[in-house]
Tab-separated table of C-alpha atoms in Angstrom:
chain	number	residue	atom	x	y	z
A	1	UNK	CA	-6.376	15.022	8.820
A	2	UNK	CA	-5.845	15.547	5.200
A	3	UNK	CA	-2.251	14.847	5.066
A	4	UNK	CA	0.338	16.847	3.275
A	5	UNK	CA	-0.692	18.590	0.378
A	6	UNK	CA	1.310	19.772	-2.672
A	7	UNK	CA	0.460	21.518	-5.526
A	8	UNK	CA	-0.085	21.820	-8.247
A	9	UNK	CA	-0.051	17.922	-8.935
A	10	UNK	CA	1.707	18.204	-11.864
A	11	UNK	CA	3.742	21.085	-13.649
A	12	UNK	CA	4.248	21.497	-17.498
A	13	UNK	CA	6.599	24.224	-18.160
A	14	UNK	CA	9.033	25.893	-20.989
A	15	UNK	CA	12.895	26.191	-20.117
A	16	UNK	CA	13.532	29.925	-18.495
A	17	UNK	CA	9.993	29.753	-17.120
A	18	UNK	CA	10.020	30.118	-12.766
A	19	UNK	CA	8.422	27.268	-11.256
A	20	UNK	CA	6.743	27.567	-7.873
A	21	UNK	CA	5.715	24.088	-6.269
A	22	UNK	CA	3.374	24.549	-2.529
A	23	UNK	CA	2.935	22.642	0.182
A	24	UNK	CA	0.965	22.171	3.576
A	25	UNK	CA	2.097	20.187	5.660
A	26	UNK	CA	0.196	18.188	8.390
A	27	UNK	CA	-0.956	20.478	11.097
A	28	UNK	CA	0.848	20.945	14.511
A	29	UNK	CA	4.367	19.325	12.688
A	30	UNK	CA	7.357	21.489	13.033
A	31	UNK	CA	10.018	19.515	10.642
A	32	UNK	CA	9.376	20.043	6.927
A	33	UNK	CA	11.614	18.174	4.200
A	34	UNK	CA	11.620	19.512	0.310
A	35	UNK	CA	12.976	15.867	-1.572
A	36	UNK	CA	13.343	15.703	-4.913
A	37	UNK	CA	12.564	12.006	-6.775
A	38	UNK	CA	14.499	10.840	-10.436
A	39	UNK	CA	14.977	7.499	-11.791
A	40	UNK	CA	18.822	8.031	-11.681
A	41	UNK	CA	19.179	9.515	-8.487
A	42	UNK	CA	16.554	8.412	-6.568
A	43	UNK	CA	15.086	10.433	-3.736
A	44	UNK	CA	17.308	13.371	-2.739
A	45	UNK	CA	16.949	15.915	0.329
A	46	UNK	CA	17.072	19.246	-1.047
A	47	UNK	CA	16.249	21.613	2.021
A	48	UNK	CA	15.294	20.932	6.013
A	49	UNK	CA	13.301	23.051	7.745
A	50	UNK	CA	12.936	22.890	11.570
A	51	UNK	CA	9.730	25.782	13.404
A	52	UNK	CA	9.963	27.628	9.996
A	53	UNK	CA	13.766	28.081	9.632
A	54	UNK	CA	16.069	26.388	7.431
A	55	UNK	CA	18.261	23.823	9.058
A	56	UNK	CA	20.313	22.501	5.693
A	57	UNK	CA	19.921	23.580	2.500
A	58	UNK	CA	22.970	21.439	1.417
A	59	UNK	CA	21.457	19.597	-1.030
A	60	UNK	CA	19.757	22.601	-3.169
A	61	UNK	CA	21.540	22.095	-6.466
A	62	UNK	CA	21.998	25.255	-7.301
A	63	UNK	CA	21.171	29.045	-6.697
A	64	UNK	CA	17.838	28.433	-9.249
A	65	UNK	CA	16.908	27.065	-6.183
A	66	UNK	CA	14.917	28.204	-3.270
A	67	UNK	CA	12.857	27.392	-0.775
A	68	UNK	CA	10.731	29.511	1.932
A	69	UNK	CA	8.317	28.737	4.834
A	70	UNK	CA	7.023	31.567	5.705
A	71	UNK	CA	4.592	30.092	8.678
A	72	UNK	CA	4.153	26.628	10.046
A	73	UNK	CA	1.242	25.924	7.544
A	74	UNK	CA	2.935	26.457	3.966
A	75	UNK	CA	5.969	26.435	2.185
A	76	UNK	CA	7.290	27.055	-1.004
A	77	UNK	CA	9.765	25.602	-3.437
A	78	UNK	CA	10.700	27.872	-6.338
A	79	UNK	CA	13.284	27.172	-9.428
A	80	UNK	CA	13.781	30.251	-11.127
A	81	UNK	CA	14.955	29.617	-14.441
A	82	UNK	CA	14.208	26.317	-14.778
A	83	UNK	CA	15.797	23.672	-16.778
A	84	UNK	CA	15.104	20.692	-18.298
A	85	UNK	CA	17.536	18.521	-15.960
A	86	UNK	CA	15.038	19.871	-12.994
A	87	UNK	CA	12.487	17.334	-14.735
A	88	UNK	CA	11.560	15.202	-11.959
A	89	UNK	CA	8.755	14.341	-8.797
A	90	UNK	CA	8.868	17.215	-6.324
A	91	UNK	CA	8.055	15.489	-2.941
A	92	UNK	CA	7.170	17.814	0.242
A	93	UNK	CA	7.304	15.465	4.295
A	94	UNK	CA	6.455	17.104	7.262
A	95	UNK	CA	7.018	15.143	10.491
A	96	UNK	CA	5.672	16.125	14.348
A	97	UNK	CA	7.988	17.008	17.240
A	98	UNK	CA	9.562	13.743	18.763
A	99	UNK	CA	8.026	11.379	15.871
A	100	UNK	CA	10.062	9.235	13.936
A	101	UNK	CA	7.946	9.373	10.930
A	102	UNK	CA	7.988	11.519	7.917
A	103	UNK	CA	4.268	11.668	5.972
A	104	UNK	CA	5.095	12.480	2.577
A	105	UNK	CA	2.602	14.498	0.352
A	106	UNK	CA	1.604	12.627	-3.498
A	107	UNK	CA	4.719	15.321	-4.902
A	108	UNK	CA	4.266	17.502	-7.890
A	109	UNK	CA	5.469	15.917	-11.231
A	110	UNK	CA	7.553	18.402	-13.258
A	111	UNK	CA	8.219	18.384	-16.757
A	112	UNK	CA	10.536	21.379	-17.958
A	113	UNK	CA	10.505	21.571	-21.496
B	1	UNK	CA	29.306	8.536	-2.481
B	2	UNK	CA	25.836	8.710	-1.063
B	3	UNK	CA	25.458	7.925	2.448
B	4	UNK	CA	22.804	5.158	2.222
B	5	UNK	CA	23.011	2.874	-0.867
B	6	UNK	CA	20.358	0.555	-2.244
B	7	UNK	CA	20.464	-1.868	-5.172
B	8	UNK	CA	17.323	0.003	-7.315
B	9	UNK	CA	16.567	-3.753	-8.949
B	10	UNK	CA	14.340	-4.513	-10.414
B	11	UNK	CA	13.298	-7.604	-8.327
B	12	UNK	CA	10.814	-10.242	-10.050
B	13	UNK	CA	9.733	-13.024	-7.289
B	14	UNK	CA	6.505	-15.098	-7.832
B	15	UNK	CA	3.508	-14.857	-5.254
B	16	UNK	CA	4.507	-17.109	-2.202
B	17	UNK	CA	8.134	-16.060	-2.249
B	18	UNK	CA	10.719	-14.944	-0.125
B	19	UNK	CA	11.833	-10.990	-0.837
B	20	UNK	CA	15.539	-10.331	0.780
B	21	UNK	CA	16.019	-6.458	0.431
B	22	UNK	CA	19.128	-4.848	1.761
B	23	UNK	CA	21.187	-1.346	2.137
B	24	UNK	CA	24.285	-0.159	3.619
B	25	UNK	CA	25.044	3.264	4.937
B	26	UNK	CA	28.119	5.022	5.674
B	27	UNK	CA	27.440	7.253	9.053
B	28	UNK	CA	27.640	5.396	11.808
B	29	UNK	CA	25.782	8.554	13.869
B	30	UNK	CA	22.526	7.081	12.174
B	31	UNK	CA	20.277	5.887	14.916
B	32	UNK	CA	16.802	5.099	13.420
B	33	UNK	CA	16.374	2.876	10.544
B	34	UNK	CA	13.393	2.599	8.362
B	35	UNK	CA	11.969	0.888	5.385
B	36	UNK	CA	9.194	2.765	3.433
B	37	UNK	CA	6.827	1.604	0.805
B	38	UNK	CA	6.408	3.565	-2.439
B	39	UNK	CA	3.233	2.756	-4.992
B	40	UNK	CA	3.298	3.792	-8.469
B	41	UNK	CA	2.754	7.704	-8.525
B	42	UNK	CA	2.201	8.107	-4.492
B	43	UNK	CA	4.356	9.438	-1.900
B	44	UNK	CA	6.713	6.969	0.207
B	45	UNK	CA	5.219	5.921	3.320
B	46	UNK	CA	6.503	4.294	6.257
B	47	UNK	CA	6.325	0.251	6.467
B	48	UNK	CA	8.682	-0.434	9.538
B	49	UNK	CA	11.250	1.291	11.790
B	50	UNK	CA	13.904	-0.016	13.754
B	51	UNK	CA	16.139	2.156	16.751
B	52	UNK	CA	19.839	0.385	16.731
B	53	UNK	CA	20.919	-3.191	16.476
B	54	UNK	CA	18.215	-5.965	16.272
B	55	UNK	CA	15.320	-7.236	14.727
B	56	UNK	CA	11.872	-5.773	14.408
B	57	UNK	CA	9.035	-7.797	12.946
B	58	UNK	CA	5.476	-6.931	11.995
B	59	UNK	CA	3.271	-9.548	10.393
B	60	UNK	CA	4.833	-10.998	7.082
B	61	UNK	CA	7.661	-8.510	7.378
B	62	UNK	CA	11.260	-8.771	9.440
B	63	UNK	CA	13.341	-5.366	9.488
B	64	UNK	CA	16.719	-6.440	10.579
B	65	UNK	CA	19.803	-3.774	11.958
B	66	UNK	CA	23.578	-4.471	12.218
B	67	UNK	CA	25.064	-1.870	12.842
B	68	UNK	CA	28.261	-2.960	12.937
B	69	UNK	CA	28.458	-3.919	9.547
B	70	UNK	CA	25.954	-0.752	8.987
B	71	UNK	CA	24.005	-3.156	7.294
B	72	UNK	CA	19.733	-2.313	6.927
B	73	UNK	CA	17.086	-5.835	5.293
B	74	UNK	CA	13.635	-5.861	5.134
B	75	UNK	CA	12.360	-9.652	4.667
B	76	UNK	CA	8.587	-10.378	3.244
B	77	UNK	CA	7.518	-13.542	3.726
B	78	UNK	CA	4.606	-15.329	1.437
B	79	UNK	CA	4.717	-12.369	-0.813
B	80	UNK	CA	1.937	-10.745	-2.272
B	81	UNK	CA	1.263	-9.014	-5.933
B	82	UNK	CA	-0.136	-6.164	-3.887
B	83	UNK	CA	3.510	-6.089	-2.313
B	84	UNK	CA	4.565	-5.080	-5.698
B	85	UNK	CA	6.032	-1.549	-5.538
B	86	UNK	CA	9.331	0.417	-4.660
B	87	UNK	CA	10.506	-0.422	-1.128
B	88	UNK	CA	13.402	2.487	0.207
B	89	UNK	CA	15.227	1.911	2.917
B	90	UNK	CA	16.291	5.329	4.827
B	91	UNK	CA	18.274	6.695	8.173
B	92	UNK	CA	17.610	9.669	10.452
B	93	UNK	CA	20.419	11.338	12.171
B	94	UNK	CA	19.679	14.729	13.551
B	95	UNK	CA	16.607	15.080	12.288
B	96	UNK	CA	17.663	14.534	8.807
B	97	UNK	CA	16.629	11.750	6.811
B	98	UNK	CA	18.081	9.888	4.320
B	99	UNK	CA	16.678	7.787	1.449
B	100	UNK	CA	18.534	4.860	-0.376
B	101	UNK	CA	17.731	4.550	-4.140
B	102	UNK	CA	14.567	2.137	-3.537
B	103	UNK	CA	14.424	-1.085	-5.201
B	104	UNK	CA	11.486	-2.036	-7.413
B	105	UNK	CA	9.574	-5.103	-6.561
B	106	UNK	CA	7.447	-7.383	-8.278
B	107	UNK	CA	5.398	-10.110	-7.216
B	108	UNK	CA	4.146	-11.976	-9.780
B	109	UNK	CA	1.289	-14.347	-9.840
């Protein structure tokens, strides 16, 4: 199995600019977790999904942020207009039914400028 | 106040040491308890889990639980510079998990 996989790996952009970050997540897992990574606030749960729907979206900062999954093989995490502040690692964890474990992807490194 | 909290270090131990890592969380509803392992520019992955009270241990490492004192360690004994990364300690609850800060290790040799 290839693992999770995000993309794009990493994500140059200008301020105002939308910002769509992808992931797959391990085949046959029905729990997928958008987490964002900074220095000062280490690694934060943005958005839970459980079989495709969102379970808690509590920790999505703000309406520039959303997140779909539209089947059990890809999601999307989009920040439309971005900001500099959303400068950070994008990480994307799917985990099977009954496992403890979350397998994180390598995350998409975003620079808003 | 976040619900798990982790000093982020840095930690600076020479090769053959002792590393004492620790977190506290706030929910006492958490049930699983796990430390992961973070490289430089790689996703976390999972080093050791623990369910409730106890100790856990898996070669050089120890993964201790009180949960009374909602209190998570991870111990590494006769540390390694390849041991040298971010080490976060997190809880699930519900399906949810949550991450401390990580603290940054480094073994030196």
């Amino acid at each position: 199995d290839a693992g999770v996989i995000q993309s794009p790996r990493h994500e140059v952009t200008e301020m105002g600019q939308e910002v769509t970050l992808r992931c797959k997540p391990i085949s046959g897992h029905n729990s997928l977790f958008w987490y964002r990574q900074t220095m000062m606030r280490g690694l934060e749960l943005l958005i839970y999904f459980n079989n495709n729907v969102p379970i808690d979206d509590s920790g999505m900062p703000e309406d520039r942020f959303s997140a779909k999954m539209p089947n059990a093989s890809f999601s999307t995490l989009k920040i439309q207009p971005s900001e500099p502040r959303d400068s950070a690692v994008y990480f994307c964890a799917s985990r099977g039914t009954g496992d403890t474990e979350a397998f994180f992807g390598q995350g998409t490194r975003l620079t808003v400028v | 106040q976040k619900e798990v909290e982790q000093d982020p270090g840095p930690l600076s131990v020479p090769e053959g040491a002792i590393v004492s890592l620790n977190c506290t969380y706030s929910n006492s509803a958490f049930q699983y308890f796990m430390w992961y392992r973070q490289y430089s520019r790689k996703g976390p992955e999972l080093l050791m889990y623990t369910y409730s009270s106890g100790n856990k241990e898996d070669g050089r490492f120890t993964a201790q639980v009180d949960k009374s004192s909602k209190y998570i360690s991870l111990f590494i004994r006769d540390s390694q510079p390849s041991d040298s990364a971010t080490y976060l300690c997190a809880t699930s609850s519900w399906g949810k998990f949550q991450f401390g800060a990580g603290t940054q290790v480094v073994v030196t040799p």
